[in-house]
Structures are given as structure tokens and as C-alpha cells.
């Protein structure tokens, strides 16, 4: 299967995807290396790592059962049904010979199905063939989660782990602490579905912003043995033009503690 790796409206390169696994089988050509996902070289190994990191982890509870219910063999193949689109960034995979445009596929602009999210939370389908185009195919992490639209804006709904399902309460408490400390943050609220608690937060990015993880930032330069991860991360942020983020990083480290 041949795809063009797209960064919003810009073609970045040509990829060959394995039909049985959905993995990157070959990097045929790179047009715009400056628009590749941050943190690695323009090779098959890095792009496969990036692609795997944006799909469902098989060790999340219920994922294997959800894939079986949806009739899809694996997480990367499920993500391809949505062209690899996410609500965290603007990358996607356009099938070769397909005339699709960003405006036609973006989940920031277009509605999406709840079938994948329902399956991931262990809820029975509506009957018939499920609609697989959903940003839920590109949510990583161990905890159960799905996207919902509230008041016209995507919100991430995230559950907890048994036996106490405590994590949603922790998210809301952390949000309240940040509010009282005057630290910029994404607000969390609590909701209940099926007798279980879930946290809700609005999508923290939009069509003019993207999430770049600290792990990706640290991958833009080699760390020597005399430098801590903390120092390396701050140095890479400065090198990338983000300025001195020491105060902001320290705020988050204190809160995490």
C-alpha cells in the first residue's frame, strides 16, 4: 500500500505500508525533511517508532477485544482506516492516487464516529458494520480513553484502572491545584458513565498548534554522560527556539511530586 505522508496540506514523503501489519515497510522518498515528525532521522526505523507510538497499545485493557469486535487485525491497521489522523497533531497518510484534502479529513473540522470509542470502553456496538474513522485509533497510553464532542469542541474522556478507578479523581484534583497556584493548565472535570468515573478535558491543541512530546524534543540531539535528562531537555528546548523553560518545567516537576 502506497501512501503520502502529509503535514496538514504539505506532502512530506512517500511511504510503503505493509498490508498485513500496517507498519512502514519502506521510505520511498522524502520531499520536506523539515516537516518530518521531530526527534529522529528520515528512515524507516524512526518513522515506524513514531507510527507505533501514535496507535493503540496492545497492553491497554480491552484493546484486543475491541479490535476483534471491530474486525481489524491490529492497531496500526485500525489507524490506517482513519488515514493516521490524530487530535494531537496534523500528520496523516493519504492513499496514493487519492485526491483527499486536509479540509475533508481533519478531525478538527469533520465529525467522527463513536464506534471505535464504544468498542474501546467495552460497550456493545449499534449493530451492522462499524464506522472506523475516528481519532480514538490514535490515542496511546495504558488507561481507557476516547474522544467525545461537547459544545462543538473535542474533549478527551479518560478512565481509571481497577480496583479503585482513582486516576480520574487525581486528574481533577491536579487541575484544581494548578488553578489555585495560577499555573496555566488544561482544566479537568469529572463525569460518570456506566457506573464508572471518567475525567474530561478539552483538546489542548487546534489547527494552528501541535503537541510535541518531551521525548521527541530530547531526540533532536545526543546527550552526553555528564548531562542529566533535565539539563538535556532544557538545552534542546533552547536550541529549538523555545527559550528558557526552566521555570515552567520546574512548576510541573513540583506538581508531579
Short mmCIF file of C-alpha atoms in Angstrom, two decimals:
data_model
loop_
_atom_site.label_atom_id
_atom_site.label_comp_id
_atom_site.label_asym_id
_atom_site.label_seq_id
_atom_site.Cartn_x
_atom_site.Cartn_y
_atom_site.Cartn_z
CA UNK A 1 0.00 0.00 0.00
CA UNK A 2 1.44 3.36 -1.07
CA UNK A 3 0.78 6.49 0.99
CA UNK A 4 1.93 10.10 1.03
CA UNK A 5 2.90 11.29 4.49
CA UNK A 6 1.14 14.65 4.84
CA UNK A 7 1.71 17.50 7.30
CA UNK A 8 -1.64 19.21 7.09
CA UNK A 9 -1.66 20.32 3.42
CA UNK A 10 2.02 19.67 2.67
CA UNK A 11 3.31 16.39 1.16
CA UNK A 12 6.33 15.31 3.24
CA UNK A 13 7.29 11.97 1.67
CA UNK A 14 6.22 8.71 0.10
CA UNK A 15 5.82 5.60 2.25
CA UNK A 16 5.04 1.97 1.52
CA UNK A 17 2.91 0.39 4.26
CA UNK A 18 2.79 -3.36 4.93
CA UNK A 19 -0.67 -4.71 4.09
CA UNK A 20 -0.71 -7.36 6.82
CA UNK A 21 0.58 -5.32 9.77
CA UNK A 22 0.15 -1.66 8.84
CA UNK A 23 3.83 -0.99 9.59
CA UNK A 24 6.08 1.24 7.48
CA UNK A 25 7.67 -1.19 5.02
CA UNK A 26 9.74 1.29 3.04
CA UNK A 27 10.52 5.00 2.84
CA UNK A 28 10.46 5.70 -0.88
CA UNK A 29 11.22 9.43 -0.90
CA UNK A 30 11.27 12.41 1.45
CA UNK A 31 10.33 15.79 -0.04
CA UNK A 32 10.37 18.02 3.03
CA UNK A 33 12.65 16.69 5.80
CA UNK A 34 11.99 19.84 7.85
CA UNK A 35 8.34 18.74 8.16
CA UNK A 36 9.04 15.21 9.39
CA UNK A 37 7.93 14.35 12.94
CA UNK A 38 10.50 15.76 15.35
CA UNK A 39 13.01 13.57 17.12
CA UNK A 40 14.55 11.18 14.64
CA UNK A 41 16.14 10.65 11.23
CA UNK A 42 14.29 10.28 7.95
CA UNK A 43 14.49 6.49 7.97
CA UNK A 44 12.13 3.54 8.30
CA UNK A 45 13.15 2.76 11.89
CA UNK A 46 12.27 6.20 13.26
CA UNK A 47 9.05 6.50 11.24
CA UNK A 48 7.93 3.07 12.43
CA UNK A 49 8.59 4.07 16.04
CA UNK A 50 6.65 7.31 15.55
CA UNK A 51 3.81 5.45 13.81
CA UNK A 52 3.59 2.78 16.53
CA UNK A 53 3.63 5.44 19.27
CA UNK A 54 0.53 7.11 17.80
CA UNK A 55 -1.56 3.92 17.70
CA UNK A 56 -3.37 1.91 20.36
CA UNK A 57 -1.12 -0.07 22.74
CA UNK A 58 -1.98 -3.76 22.84
CA UNK A 59 -1.32 -3.88 26.60
CA UNK A 60 -4.20 -1.48 27.32
CA UNK A 61 -7.10 -3.38 28.91
CA UNK A 62 -9.79 -4.18 26.36
CA UNK A 63 -7.84 -3.27 23.21
CA UNK A 64 -7.58 -6.81 21.85
CA UNK A 65 -11.28 -7.39 22.45
CA UNK A 66 -12.12 -4.06 20.80
CA UNK A 67 -10.06 -4.90 17.72
CA UNK A 68 -11.84 -8.25 17.44
CA UNK A 69 -15.24 -6.55 17.74
CA UNK A 70 -14.26 -4.03 15.06
CA UNK A 71 -12.94 -6.75 12.75
CA UNK A 72 -9.43 -5.28 12.47
CA UNK A 73 -6.23 -7.32 12.85
CA UNK A 74 -4.08 -4.74 14.67
CA UNK A 75 -3.74 -1.16 15.98
CA UNK A 76 -1.75 0.19 13.04
CA UNK A 77 -4.26 -1.20 10.53
CA UNK A 78 -7.06 0.41 12.54
CA UNK A 79 -5.24 3.75 12.41
CA UNK A 80 -4.94 3.47 8.62
CA UNK A 81 -8.75 3.39 8.36
CA UNK A 82 -8.59 6.98 9.64
CA UNK A 83 -5.52 7.84 7.49
CA UNK A 84 -3.47 8.01 10.70
CA UNK A 85 -5.21 11.22 11.75
CA UNK A 86 -4.94 12.39 15.35
CA UNK A 87 -6.26 15.21 17.53
CA UNK A 88 -2.73 15.82 18.82
CA UNK A 89 -1.02 16.90 15.58
CA UNK A 90 -1.60 17.49 11.87
CA UNK A 91 0.07 14.44 10.32
CA UNK A 92 -1.85 11.98 8.17
CA UNK A 93 -1.33 9.34 5.47
CA UNK A 94 -3.03 9.99 2.12
CA UNK A 95 -3.51 6.90 -0.07
CA UNK A 96 -1.65 7.16 -3.37
CA UNK A 97 -3.85 8.41 -6.18
CA UNK A 98 -6.40 9.75 -3.74
CA UNK A 99 -7.48 13.37 -4.07
CA UNK A 100 -8.43 13.88 -0.43
CA UNK A 101 -7.64 17.30 1.07
CA UNK A 102 -6.91 18.24 4.70
CA UNK A 103 -10.19 20.12 4.95
CA UNK A 104 -12.10 16.94 4.03
CA UNK A 105 -10.47 14.65 6.59
CA UNK A 106 -9.32 16.71 9.59
CA UNK A 107 -10.99 15.69 12.85
CA UNK A 108 -10.60 19.32 13.94
CA UNK A 109 -13.14 20.14 11.23
CA UNK A 110 -15.08 16.97 10.49
CA UNK A 111 -17.34 14.83 12.71
CA UNK A 112 -16.16 11.33 13.61
CA UNK A 113 -17.70 8.02 14.56
CA UNK A 114 -18.18 6.85 18.12
CA UNK A 115 -17.98 3.16 17.19
CA UNK A 116 -14.26 2.80 17.94
CA UNK A 117 -14.60 4.65 21.24
CA UNK A 118 -17.57 2.49 22.25
CA UNK A 119 -15.59 -0.67 21.50
CA UNK A 120 -12.58 0.56 23.47
CA UNK A 121 -14.77 1.11 26.53
CA UNK A 122 -16.31 -2.36 26.17
CA UNK A 123 -19.73 -1.21 25.05
CA UNK A 124 -21.82 -3.18 22.56
CA UNK A 125 -21.99 -1.87 19.03
CA UNK A 126 -25.10 -0.50 17.41
CA UNK A 127 -25.33 -3.44 15.04
CA UNK A 128 -24.18 -3.56 11.44
CA UNK A 129 -20.74 -2.66 10.14
CA UNK A 130 -18.84 -0.29 12.47
CA UNK A 131 -17.57 3.05 11.18
CA UNK A 132 -13.82 3.06 11.78
CA UNK A 133 -12.88 6.68 11.05
CA UNK A 134 -12.13 8.01 14.49
CA UNK A 135 -9.33 9.78 16.39
CA UNK A 136 -9.71 7.05 19.03
CA UNK A 137 -7.48 4.88 16.82
CA UNK A 138 -4.61 7.31 17.55
CA UNK A 139 -4.72 7.52 21.36
CA UNK A 140 -1.77 5.98 23.17
CA UNK A 141 -1.40 5.27 26.88
CA UNK A 142 -2.44 2.48 29.22
CA UNK A 143 -5.70 3.94 30.60
CA UNK A 144 -9.02 3.55 28.72
CA UNK A 145 -9.95 6.69 26.81
CA UNK A 146 -11.98 8.05 23.94
CA UNK A 147 -12.83 11.34 22.24
CA UNK A 148 -16.24 12.99 22.51
CA UNK A 149 -17.52 16.31 21.16
CA UNK A 150 -19.02 18.69 23.72
CA UNK A 151 -20.31 22.14 22.75
CA UNK A 152 -18.64 21.79 19.36
CA UNK A 153 -15.17 21.05 20.75
CA UNK A 154 -13.36 17.68 21.07
CA UNK A 155 -12.85 16.50 24.64
CA UNK A 156 -10.77 13.57 25.85
CA UNK A 157 -12.62 11.24 28.21
CA UNK A 158 -10.21 9.12 30.26
CA UNK A 159 -10.95 6.34 32.73
CA UNK A 160 -9.07 4.67 35.56
CA UNK A 161 -7.74 1.24 36.39
CA UNK A 162 -9.32 -1.30 38.76
CA UNK A 163 -9.99 -1.85 41.55
CA UNK A 164 -10.42 1.79 42.62
CA UNK A 165 -10.55 3.72 39.29
CA UNK A 166 -8.80 6.56 41.11
CA UNK A 167 -6.99 8.29 38.23
CA UNK A 168 -9.93 10.47 37.03
CA UNK A 169 -10.23 11.95 40.54
CA UNK A 170 -6.47 12.60 40.57
CA UNK A 171 -6.73 14.49 37.26
CA UNK A 172 -9.48 16.75 38.60
CA UNK A 173 -7.61 17.40 41.87
CA UNK A 174 -4.40 18.22 39.97
CA UNK A 175 -6.36 20.62 37.75
CA UNK A 176 -7.78 22.36 40.83
CA UNK A 177 -4.30 22.66 42.38
CA UNK A 178 -2.95 24.25 39.20
CA UNK A 179 -5.86 26.67 39.11
CA UNK A 180 -5.21 27.79 42.69
CA UNK A 181 -1.46 28.08 42.08
CA UNK A 182 -2.02 30.22 38.98
CA UNK A 183 -0.21 27.81 36.66
CA UNK A 184 -1.50 27.64 33.04
CA UNK A 185 -3.12 24.25 32.51
CA UNK A 186 -5.85 22.27 30.77
CA UNK A 187 -8.93 22.10 33.04
CA UNK A 188 -10.33 18.69 34.01
CA UNK A 189 -13.84 17.83 35.17
CA UNK A 190 -15.42 14.57 36.31
CA UNK A 191 -18.18 12.59 34.63
CA UNK A 192 -19.75 9.17 35.16
CA UNK A 193 -20.77 6.58 32.56
CA UNK A 194 -21.84 3.02 33.20
CA UNK A 195 -21.24 3.47 36.91
CA UNK A 196 -17.56 4.38 36.43
CA UNK A 197 -15.76 7.72 36.77
CA UNK A 198 -14.03 9.43 33.84
CA UNK A 199 -12.10 12.68 33.59
CA UNK A 200 -12.93 15.13 30.81
CA UNK A 201 -10.63 17.77 29.33
CA UNK A 202 -10.86 19.87 26.18
CA UNK A 203 -8.41 19.12 23.37
CA UNK A 204 -5.26 21.11 24.14
CA UNK A 205 -4.29 21.70 20.51
CA UNK A 206 -6.06 23.09 17.46
CA UNK A 207 -5.44 23.52 13.75
CA UNK A 208 -2.65 26.03 14.41
CA UNK A 209 -0.86 24.12 17.22
CA UNK A 210 0.59 20.63 17.66
CA UNK A 211 1.70 18.51 20.59
CA UNK A 212 5.42 17.71 20.54
CA UNK A 213 6.44 15.42 23.38
CA UNK A 214 9.48 15.92 25.61
CA UNK A 215 10.76 12.58 24.31
CA UNK A 216 10.72 13.92 20.74
CA UNK A 217 12.47 17.12 21.81
CA UNK A 218 15.24 15.16 23.55
CA UNK A 219 15.69 13.08 20.40
CA UNK A 220 16.84 16.12 18.41
CA UNK A 221 20.33 15.97 19.90
CA UNK A 222 22.65 13.47 21.55
CA UNK A 223 23.02 13.56 25.34
CA UNK A 224 26.48 13.04 26.82
CA UNK A 225 27.04 11.10 30.04
CA UNK A 226 27.79 14.25 32.05
CA UNK A 227 24.40 15.81 31.28
CA UNK A 228 21.18 14.89 33.11
CA UNK A 229 17.93 14.32 31.22
CA UNK A 230 16.64 17.50 32.88
CA UNK A 231 19.55 19.59 31.57
CA UNK A 232 19.44 17.91 28.16
CA UNK A 233 15.73 18.64 27.71
CA UNK A 234 16.11 22.32 28.63
CA UNK A 235 19.12 22.67 26.32
CA UNK A 236 17.24 21.11 23.40
CA UNK A 237 14.25 23.43 24.01
CA UNK A 238 16.56 26.44 23.78
CA UNK A 239 18.26 25.05 20.67
CA UNK A 240 14.85 24.66 19.00
CA UNK A 241 13.95 28.27 19.75
CA UNK A 242 11.54 27.70 22.65
CA UNK A 243 13.62 29.85 25.02
CA UNK A 244 14.43 29.14 28.66
CA UNK A 245 11.68 26.87 30.01
CA UNK A 246 13.29 26.16 33.39
CA UNK A 247 10.57 27.87 35.44
CA UNK A 248 7.73 26.13 33.57
CA UNK A 249 9.38 22.72 33.79
CA UNK A 250 10.08 23.16 37.50
CA UNK A 251 6.43 24.02 38.09
CA UNK A 252 5.37 20.71 36.56
CA UNK A 253 8.02 18.72 38.43
CA UNK A 254 6.87 20.17 41.76
CA UNK A 255 3.23 19.42 40.91
CA UNK A 256 4.09 15.83 39.88
CA UNK A 257 5.95 15.35 43.15
#
